[in-house]
Coordinates of C-alpha atoms in Angstrom, one line a residue:
Chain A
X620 CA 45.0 -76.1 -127.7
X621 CA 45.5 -75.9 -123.9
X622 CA 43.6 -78.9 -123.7
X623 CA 46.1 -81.1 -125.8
X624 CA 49.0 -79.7 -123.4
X625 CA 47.2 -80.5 -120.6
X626 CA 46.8 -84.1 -122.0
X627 CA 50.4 -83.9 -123.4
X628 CA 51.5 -83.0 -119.8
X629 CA 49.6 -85.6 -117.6
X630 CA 50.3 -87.9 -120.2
X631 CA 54.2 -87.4 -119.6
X632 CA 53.5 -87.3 -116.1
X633 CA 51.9 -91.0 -116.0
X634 CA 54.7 -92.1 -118.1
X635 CA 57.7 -90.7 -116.0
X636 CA 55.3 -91.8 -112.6
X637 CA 54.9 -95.5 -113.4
X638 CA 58.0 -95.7 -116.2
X639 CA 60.9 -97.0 -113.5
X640 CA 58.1 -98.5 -111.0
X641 CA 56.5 -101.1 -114.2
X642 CA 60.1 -101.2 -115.7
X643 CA 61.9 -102.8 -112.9
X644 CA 61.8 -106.8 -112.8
X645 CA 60.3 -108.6 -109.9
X646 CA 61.2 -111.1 -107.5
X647 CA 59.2 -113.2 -105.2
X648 CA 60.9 -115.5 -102.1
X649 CA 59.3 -117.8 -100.2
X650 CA 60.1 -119.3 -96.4
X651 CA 57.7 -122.1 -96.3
X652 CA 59.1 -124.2 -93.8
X653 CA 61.6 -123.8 -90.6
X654 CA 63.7 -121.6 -93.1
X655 CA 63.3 -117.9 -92.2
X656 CA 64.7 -115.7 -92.6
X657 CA 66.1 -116.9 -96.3
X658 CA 63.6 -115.2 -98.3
X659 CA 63.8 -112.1 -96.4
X660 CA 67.8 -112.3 -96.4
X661 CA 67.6 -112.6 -100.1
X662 CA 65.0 -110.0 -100.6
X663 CA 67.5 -107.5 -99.3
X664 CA 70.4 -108.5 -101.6
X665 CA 68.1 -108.8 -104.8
X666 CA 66.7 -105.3 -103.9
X667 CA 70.3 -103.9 -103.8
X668 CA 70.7 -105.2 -107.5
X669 CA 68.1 -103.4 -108.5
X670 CA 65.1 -105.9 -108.5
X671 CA 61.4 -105.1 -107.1
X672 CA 61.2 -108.0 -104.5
X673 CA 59.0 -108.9 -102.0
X674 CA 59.4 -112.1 -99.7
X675 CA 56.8 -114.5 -97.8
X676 CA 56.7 -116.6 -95.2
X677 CA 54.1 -119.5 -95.3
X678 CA 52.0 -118.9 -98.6
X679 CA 49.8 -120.8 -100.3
X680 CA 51.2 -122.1 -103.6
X681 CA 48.0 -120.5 -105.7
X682 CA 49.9 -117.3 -104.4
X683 CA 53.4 -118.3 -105.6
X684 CA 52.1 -120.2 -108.9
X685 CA 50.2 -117.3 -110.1
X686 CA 53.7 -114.4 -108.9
X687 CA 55.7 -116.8 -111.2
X688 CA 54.4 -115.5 -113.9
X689 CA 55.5 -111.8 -113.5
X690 CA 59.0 -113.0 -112.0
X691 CA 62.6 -112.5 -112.8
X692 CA 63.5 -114.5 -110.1
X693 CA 61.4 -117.1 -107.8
X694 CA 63.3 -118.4 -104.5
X695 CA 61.4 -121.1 -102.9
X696 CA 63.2 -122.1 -99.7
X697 CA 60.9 -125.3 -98.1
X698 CA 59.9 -129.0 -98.0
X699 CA 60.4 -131.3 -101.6
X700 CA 58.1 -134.1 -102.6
X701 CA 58.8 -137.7 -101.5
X702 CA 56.5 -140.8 -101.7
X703 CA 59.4 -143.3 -101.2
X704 CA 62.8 -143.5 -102.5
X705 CA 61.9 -144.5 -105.8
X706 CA 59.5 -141.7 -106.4
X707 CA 60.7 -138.5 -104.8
X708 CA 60.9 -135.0 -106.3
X709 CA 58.9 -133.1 -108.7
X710 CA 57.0 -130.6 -106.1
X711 CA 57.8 -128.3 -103.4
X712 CA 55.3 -127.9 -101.1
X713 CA 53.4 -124.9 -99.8
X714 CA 51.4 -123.9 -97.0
X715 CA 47.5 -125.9 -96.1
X716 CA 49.6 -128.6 -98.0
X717 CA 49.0 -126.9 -101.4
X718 CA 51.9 -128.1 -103.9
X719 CA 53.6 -126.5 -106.8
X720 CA 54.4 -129.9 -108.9
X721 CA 56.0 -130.0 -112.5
X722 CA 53.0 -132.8 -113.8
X723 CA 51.7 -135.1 -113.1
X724 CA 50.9 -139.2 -114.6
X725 CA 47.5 -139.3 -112.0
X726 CA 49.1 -138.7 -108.1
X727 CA 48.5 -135.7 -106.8
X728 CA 50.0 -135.0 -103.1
X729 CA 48.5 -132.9 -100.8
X730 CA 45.4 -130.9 -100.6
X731 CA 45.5 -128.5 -103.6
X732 CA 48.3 -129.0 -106.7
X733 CA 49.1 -126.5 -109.2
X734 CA 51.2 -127.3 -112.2
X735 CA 54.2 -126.2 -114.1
X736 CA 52.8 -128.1 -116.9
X737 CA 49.6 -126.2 -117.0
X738 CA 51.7 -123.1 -117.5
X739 CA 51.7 -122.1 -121.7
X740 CA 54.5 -119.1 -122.1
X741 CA 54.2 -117.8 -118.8
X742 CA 57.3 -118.3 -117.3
X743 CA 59.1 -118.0 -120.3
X744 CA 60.9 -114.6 -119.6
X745 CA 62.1 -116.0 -116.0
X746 CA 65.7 -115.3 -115.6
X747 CA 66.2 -117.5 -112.3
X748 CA 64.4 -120.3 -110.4
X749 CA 65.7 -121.7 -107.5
X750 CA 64.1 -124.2 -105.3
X751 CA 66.1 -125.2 -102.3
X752 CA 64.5 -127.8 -101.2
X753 CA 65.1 -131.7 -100.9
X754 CA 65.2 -133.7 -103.6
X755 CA 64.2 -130.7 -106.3
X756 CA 65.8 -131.8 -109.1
X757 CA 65.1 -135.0 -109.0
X758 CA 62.9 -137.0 -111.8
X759 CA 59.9 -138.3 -110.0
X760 CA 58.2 -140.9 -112.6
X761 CA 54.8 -139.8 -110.3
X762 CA 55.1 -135.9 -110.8
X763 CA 57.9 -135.1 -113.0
X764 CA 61.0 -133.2 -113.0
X765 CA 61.1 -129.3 -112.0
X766 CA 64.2 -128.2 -113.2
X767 CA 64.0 -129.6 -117.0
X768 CA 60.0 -128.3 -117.0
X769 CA 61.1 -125.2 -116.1
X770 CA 64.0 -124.7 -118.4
X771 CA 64.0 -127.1 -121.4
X772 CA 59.7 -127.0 -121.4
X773 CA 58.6 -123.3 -120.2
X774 CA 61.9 -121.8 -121.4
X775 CA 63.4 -119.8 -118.4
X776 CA 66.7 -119.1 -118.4
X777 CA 67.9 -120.6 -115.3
X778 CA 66.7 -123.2 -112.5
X779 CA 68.9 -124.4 -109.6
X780 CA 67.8 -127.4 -107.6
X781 CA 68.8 -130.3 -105.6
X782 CA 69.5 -133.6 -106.3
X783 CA 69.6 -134.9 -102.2
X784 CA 68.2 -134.4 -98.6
X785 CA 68.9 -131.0 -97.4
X786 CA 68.6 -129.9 -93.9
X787 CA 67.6 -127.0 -92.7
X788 CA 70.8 -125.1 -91.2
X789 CA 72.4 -125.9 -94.2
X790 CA 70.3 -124.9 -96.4
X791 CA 69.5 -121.5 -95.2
X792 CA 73.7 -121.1 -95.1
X793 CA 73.5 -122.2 -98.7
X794 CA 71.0 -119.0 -99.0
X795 CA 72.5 -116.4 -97.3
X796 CA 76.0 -116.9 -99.2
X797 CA 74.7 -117.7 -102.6
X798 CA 72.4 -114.0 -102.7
X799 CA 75.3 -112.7 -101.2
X800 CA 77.6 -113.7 -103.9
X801 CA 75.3 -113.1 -107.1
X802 CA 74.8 -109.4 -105.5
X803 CA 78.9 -109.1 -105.5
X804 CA 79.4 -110.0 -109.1
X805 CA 79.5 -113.5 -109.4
X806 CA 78.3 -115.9 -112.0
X807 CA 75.1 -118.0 -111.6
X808 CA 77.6 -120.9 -111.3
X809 CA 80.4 -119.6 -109.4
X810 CA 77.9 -118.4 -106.6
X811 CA 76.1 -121.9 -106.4
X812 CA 79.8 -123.6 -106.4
X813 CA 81.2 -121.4 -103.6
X814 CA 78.4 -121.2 -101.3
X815 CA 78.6 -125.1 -101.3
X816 CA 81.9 -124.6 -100.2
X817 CA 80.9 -122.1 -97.4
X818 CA 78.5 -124.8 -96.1
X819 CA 80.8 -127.2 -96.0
X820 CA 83.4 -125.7 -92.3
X821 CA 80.1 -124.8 -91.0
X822 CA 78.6 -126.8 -88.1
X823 CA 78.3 -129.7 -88.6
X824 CA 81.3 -130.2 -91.1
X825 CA 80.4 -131.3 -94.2
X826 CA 78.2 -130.6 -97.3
X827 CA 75.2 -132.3 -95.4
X828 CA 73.4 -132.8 -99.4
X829 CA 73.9 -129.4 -100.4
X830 CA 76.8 -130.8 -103.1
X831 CA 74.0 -132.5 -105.1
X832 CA 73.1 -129.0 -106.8
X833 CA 72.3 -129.5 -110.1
X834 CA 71.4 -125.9 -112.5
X835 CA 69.7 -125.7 -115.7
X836 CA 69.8 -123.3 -117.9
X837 CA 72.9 -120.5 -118.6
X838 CA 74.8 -121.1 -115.2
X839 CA 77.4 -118.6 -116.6
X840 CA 74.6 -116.1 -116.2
X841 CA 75.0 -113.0 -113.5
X842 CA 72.3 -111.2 -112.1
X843 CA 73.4 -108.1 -113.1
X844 CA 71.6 -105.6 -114.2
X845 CA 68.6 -106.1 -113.1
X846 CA 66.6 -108.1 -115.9
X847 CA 64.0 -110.4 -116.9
X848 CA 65.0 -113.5 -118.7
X849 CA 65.4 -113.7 -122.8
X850 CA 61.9 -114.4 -124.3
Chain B
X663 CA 127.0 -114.5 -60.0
X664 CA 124.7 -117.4 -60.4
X665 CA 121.7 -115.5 -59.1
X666 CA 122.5 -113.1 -62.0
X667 CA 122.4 -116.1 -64.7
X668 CA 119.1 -117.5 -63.3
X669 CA 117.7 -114.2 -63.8
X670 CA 118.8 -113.4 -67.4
X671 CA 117.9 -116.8 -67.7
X672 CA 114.2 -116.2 -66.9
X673 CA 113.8 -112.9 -68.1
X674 CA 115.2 -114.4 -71.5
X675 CA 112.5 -116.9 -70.9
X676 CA 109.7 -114.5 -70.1
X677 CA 110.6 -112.9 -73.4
X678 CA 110.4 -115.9 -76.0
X679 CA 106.7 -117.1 -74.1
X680 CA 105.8 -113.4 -74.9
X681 CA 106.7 -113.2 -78.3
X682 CA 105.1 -116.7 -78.9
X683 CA 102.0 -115.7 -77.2
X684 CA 102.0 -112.8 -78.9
X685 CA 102.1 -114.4 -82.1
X686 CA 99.2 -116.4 -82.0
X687 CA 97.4 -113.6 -81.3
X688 CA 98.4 -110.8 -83.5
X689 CA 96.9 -110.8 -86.9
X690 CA 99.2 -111.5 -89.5
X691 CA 98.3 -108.7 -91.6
X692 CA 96.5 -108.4 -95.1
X693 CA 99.8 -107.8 -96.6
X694 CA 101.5 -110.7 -95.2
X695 CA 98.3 -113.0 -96.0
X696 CA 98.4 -111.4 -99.6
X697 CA 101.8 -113.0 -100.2
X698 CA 100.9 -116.6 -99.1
X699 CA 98.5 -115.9 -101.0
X700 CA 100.9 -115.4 -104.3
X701 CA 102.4 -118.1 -103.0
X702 CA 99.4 -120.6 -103.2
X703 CA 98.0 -119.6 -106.5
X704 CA 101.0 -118.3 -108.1
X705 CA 99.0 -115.4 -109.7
X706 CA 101.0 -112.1 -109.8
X707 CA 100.2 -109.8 -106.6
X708 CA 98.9 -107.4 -108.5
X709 CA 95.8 -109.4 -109.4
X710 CA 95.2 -110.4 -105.9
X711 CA 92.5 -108.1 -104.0
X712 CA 91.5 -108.1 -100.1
X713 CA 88.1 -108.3 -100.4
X714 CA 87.2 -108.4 -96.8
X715 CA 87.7 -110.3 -93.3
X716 CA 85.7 -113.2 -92.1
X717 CA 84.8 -114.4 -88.6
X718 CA 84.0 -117.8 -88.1
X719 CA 83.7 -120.6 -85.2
X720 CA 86.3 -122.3 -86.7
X721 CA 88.8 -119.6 -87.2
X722 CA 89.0 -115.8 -88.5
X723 CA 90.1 -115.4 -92.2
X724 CA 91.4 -112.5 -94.2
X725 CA 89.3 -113.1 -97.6
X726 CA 91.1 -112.2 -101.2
X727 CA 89.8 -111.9 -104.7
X728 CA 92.7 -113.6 -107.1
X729 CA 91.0 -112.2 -110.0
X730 CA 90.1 -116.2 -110.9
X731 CA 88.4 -116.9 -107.5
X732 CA 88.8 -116.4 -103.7
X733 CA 91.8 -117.5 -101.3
X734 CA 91.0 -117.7 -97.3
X735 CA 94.0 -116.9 -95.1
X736 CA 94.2 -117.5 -91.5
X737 CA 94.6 -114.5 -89.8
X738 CA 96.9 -116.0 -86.9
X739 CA 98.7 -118.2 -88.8
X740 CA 99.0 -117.0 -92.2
X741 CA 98.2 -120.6 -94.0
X742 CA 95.5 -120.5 -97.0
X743 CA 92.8 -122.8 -95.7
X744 CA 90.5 -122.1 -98.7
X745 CA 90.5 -121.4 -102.7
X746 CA 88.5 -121.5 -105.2
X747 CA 89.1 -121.7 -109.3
X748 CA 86.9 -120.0 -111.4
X749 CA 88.0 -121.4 -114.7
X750 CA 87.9 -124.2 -113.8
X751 CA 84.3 -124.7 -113.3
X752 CA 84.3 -124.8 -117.3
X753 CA 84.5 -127.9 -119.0
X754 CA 86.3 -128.0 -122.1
X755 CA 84.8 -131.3 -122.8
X756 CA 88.3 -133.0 -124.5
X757 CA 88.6 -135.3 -121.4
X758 CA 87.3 -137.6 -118.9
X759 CA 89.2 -138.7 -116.1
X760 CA 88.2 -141.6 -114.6
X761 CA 87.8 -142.0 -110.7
X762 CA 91.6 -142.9 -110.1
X763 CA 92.9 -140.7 -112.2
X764 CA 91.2 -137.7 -110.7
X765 CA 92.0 -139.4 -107.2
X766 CA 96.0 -139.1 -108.0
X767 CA 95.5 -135.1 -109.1
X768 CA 93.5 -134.7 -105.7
X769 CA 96.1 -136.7 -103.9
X770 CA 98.9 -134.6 -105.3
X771 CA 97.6 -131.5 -104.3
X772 CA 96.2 -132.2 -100.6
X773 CA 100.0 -133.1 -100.2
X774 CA 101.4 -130.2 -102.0
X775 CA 99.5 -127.8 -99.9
X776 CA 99.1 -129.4 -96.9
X777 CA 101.8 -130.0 -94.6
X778 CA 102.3 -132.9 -92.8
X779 CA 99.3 -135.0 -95.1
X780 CA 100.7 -138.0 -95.5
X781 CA 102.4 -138.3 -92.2
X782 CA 98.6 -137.6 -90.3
X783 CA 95.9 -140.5 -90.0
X784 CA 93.8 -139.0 -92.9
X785 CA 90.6 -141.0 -93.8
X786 CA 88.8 -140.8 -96.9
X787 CA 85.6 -140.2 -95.6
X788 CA 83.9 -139.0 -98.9
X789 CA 84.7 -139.3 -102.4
X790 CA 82.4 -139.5 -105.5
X791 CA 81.2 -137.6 -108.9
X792 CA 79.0 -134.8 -108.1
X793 CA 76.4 -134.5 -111.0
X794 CA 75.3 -130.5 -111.4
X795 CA 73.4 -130.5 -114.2
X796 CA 74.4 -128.1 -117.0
X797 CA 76.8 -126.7 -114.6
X798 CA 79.3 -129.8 -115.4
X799 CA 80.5 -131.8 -112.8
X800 CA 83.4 -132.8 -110.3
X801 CA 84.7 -135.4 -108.0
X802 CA 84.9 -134.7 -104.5
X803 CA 87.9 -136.0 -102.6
X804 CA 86.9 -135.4 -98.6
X805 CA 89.9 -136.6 -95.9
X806 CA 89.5 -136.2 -92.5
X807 CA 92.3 -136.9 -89.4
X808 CA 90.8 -140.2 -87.1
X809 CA 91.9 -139.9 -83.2
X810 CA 90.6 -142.9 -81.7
X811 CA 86.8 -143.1 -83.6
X812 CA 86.9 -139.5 -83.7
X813 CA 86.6 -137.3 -86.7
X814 CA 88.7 -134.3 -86.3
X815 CA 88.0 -130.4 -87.4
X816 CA 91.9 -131.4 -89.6
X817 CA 90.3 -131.9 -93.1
X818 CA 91.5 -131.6 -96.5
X819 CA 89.0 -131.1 -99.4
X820 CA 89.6 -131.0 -103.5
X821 CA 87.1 -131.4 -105.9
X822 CA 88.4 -132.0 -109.5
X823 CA 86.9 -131.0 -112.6
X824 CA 87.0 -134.3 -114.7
X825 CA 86.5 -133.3 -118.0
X826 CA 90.0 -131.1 -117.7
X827 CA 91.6 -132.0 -114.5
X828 CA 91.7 -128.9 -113.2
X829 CA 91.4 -128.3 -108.9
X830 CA 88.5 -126.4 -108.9
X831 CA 88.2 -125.9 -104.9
X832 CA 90.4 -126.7 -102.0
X833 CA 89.6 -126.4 -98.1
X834 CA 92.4 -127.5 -95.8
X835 CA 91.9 -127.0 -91.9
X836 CA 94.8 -127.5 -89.4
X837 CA 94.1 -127.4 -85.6
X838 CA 95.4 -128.2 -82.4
X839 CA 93.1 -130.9 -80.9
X840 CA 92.3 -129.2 -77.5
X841 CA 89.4 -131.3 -76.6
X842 CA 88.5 -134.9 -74.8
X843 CA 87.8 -137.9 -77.5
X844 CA 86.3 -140.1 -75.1
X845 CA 82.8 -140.1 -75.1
X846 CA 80.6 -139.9 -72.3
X847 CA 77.5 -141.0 -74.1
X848 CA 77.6 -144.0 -76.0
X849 CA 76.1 -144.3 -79.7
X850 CA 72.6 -145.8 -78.8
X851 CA 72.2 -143.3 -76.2
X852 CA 73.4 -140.5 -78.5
X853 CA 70.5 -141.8 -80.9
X854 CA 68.0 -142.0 -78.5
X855 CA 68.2 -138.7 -77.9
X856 CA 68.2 -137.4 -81.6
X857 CA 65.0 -139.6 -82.4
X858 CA 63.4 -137.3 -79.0
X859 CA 63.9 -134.5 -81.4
X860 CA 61.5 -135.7 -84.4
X861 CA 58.5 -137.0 -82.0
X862 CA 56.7 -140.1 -83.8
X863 CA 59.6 -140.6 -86.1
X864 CA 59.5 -143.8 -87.9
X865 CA 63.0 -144.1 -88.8
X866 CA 64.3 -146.7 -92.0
X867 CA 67.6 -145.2 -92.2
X868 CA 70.0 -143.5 -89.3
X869 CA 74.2 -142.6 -88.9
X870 CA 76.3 -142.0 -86.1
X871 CA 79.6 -140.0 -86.4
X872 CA 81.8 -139.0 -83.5
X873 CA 83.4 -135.3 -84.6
X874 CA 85.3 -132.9 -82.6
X875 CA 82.9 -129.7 -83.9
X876 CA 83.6 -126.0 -83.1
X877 CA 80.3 -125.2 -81.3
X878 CA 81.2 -121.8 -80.9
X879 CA 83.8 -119.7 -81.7
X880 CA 87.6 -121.2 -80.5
X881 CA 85.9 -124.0 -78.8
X882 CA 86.0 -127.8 -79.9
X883 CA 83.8 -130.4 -78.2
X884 CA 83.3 -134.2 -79.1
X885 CA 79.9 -134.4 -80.3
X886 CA 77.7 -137.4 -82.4
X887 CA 76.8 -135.8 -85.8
X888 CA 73.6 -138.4 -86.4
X889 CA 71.4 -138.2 -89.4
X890 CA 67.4 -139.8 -89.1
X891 CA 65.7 -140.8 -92.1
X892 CA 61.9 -141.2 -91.1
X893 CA 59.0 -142.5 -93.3
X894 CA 57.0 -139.3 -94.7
X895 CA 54.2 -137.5 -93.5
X896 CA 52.7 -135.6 -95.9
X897 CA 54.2 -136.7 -98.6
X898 CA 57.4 -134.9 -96.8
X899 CA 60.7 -136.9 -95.9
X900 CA 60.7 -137.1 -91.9
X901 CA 63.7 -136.4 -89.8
X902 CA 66.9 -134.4 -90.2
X903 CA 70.3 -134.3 -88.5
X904 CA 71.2 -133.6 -85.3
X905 CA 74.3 -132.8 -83.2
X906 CA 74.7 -134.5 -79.3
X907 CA 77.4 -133.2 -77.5
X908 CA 78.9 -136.7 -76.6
X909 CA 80.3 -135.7 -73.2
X910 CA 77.2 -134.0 -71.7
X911 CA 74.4 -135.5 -74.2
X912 CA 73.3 -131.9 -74.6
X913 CA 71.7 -131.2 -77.7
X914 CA 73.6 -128.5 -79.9
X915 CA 71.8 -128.8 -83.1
X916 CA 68.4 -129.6 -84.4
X917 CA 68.2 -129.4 -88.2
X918 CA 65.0 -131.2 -90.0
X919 CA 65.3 -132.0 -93.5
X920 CA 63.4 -129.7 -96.0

């Protein structure tokens, strides 16, 4: 009998120990270029709403490819994927020149590649991908298109990108406003719209690419609670 | 007797350049903003919120919630240099304005809201139908005042939602121009020294802007905004943009592109 209780007990114990730690979503952010501190900026709002996150600067994209697939949320702050201007987008790239690409028809940039396509239901309960980096929503006949492979194809709920060149400064203004926002209560949508806005009376005036934002997915989405995406 | 007029005369003066100097420098207050804020949106003051103050290079702002977006009010002179629409980021899909016709609802409301629009040497600098996705769309209207070649920090910004015509965002910025708008550096020189930033850049594509920029907080300076396209390197775009102050060919900003 006193064996059972003992079970019973430690049993419970386990249960309430790793309960809230294995029942909070995660969030992974990556600084892969001359962006810091982005990922670490928006580690520290999506920990305040209630999300296990951790943030990176410089990792490999093995390392990100295989944290996707226990995310909520993946923020990829860094360099997009351009051949010329007819065949850009489709990848963001990681550190040792190791891509993340959505497919590919037979190129393969870089040293190592890793696919979005490759994935089967992985990604599926993602609630939010955003990859800020040039050109990341655009269809590249070469290597695909990120945004519609993550959403439409691996079925995430939501996936921000950009049409354009970005440049740095403006893109890590974009970041710091758009976490900022999503943690005070606004929409998916709202957030992306406004902290295009906040880019633009920055130095230099003007939206600099970051206007080319295109999102997938349910933009009327908050962030709020803390949640993995619908399955 | 007339040394007793001079006097009140300079002590009445000394009073007015107080007060005036005084005014630009005294915050408006949150309540005061709140009300131009009514005024702006015409939403009822009860909706409106302070949500909290903003200090920028280009001016301080107390920041409101309407309870269907933000309003930015300047702190020194009360004017709303910034809102934003919520609902109208949705798109009820039962029209589709075409480029003109969305021009004439952005034209309408740069000159309802800011003064003196039509009379200043607006450009339209940008205009166009941004694409985002499922998100909708809108067309951006972008104006900016010309001194000489010089873009100024005076700008007026609407984006229109085109499937219901609705503003869905306005900035409009309305300085004194305290600062020279004669280059020292010429254009060439200006991008010679952005290409120095991007060693071994092979550029196919460049720009040139002049722009009176606040480069820190309160202060203008004529700079060259230039933007370097270069042919990629690992299968990465090369180049970025880069800000030259055009008097002193210092170089205030680096940005590559990502």
């Amino acid at each position: 009998m006193k064996r059972y209780l003992l079970i019973l007990i430690t049993g419970c114990l386990l249960i309430a120990l790793s309960g809230p730690v294995s029942a909070l979503p995660s969030a992974h952010n990556y600084d892969c270029s001359d962006t810091t501190p982005t990922a670490s900026d928006a580690q520290a709002d999506q920990s305040s709403m209630g999300y296990t996150s951790a943030w990176t600067t410089g990792a490999f994209a093995l390392t990100a490819y295989n944290q996707f697939k226990s995310d909520a949320i993946f923020f990829f702050n860094g360099h997009g994927l351009y051949f010329d201007d007819s065949h850009k987008g489709g990848g963001i790239q990681f550190s040792s020149d190791s891509w993340i690409l959505a497919s590919t028809d037979g190129h393969y940039p870089g040293s190592y590649q890793y696919y979005l396509s490759d994935y089967g239901t992985d990604i599926k309960d993602v609630l939010l991908a955003v990859y800020l980096a040039c050109y990341s929503s655009h269809y590249n006949p070469y290597n695909g298109d990120l945004l519609s492979k993550t959403v439409t194809d691996k079925g995430a709920d939501i996936a921000i990108g950009f049409d354009g060149e970005i440049v740095t400064t403006k893109g890590i203004s974009w970041s710091e406003s758009f976490w900022d926002r999503v943690r005070n209560g606004e929409s998916v949508s709202s957030a992306t719209s406004n902290a295009k806005d906040d880019c633009y009376w920055q130095l230099p005036i003007g939206y600099h690419g970051i206007d080319t934002y295109e999102i997938s997915g349910s933009y009327n989405s908050y962030l709020t609670p803390a949640r993995y995406g619908t399955i | 007797m007339k040394k007793i007029i001079l006097v009140s005369v300079l002590c009445i003066a000394l009073m007015i350049s107080t007060v005036s100097a005084l005014a630009a420098t005294t915050p408006i207050g949150v309540d005061a903003a709140k009300e131009n804020v009514q005024k702006f949106v015409h939403t009822p003051l009860v909706q409106i919120q302070y949500q909290e103050s903003k200090y920028l290079d280009l001016g301080d702002y107390y920041v409101f919630n309407t309870g269907n977006g933000q309003a930015y009010v300047n702190m020194y002179t009360g004017a709303v240099e910034r809102a934003s629409f919520t609902d109208a980021l949705k798109s009820p899909g039962n029209l589709r304005l075409d480029s003109a016709q969305a021009k004439a609802i952005a034209d309408k409301y740069a000159e309802e809201k800011y003064p003196g629009f039509s009379d200043m040497n607006m450009q339209l600098t940008g205009s166009g139908l941004k694409n985002h996705g499922d998100a909708g769309s809108e067309y951006s209207f972008i104006w900016r005042e010309k001194i000489k070649d010089a873009l100024t920090p005076n700008m007026v910004v609407v984006n229109v939602n085109p499937d219901s015509g609705k503003v869905i965002s306005y900035i409009g910025i309305q300085r004194e121009i305290t600062c020279s708008t004669e280059p020292g550096i010429s254009r060439d020189n200006a991008i010679k020294i952005a290409e120095e930033q991007f060693p071994g850049i092979r550029v196919f594509d460049s720009s040139a802007d002049q722009s009176i920029e606040y480069t820190k907080p309160d202060i203008q300076s004529l700079t060259w905004v230039i933007t370097l396209k270069g042919e990629p390197d690992d299968h990465v775009l090369q180049g970025g943009l880069v800000v030259v102050d055009a008097l002193t060919g210092k170089v205030v900003v680096t940005a590559p592109y990502l």
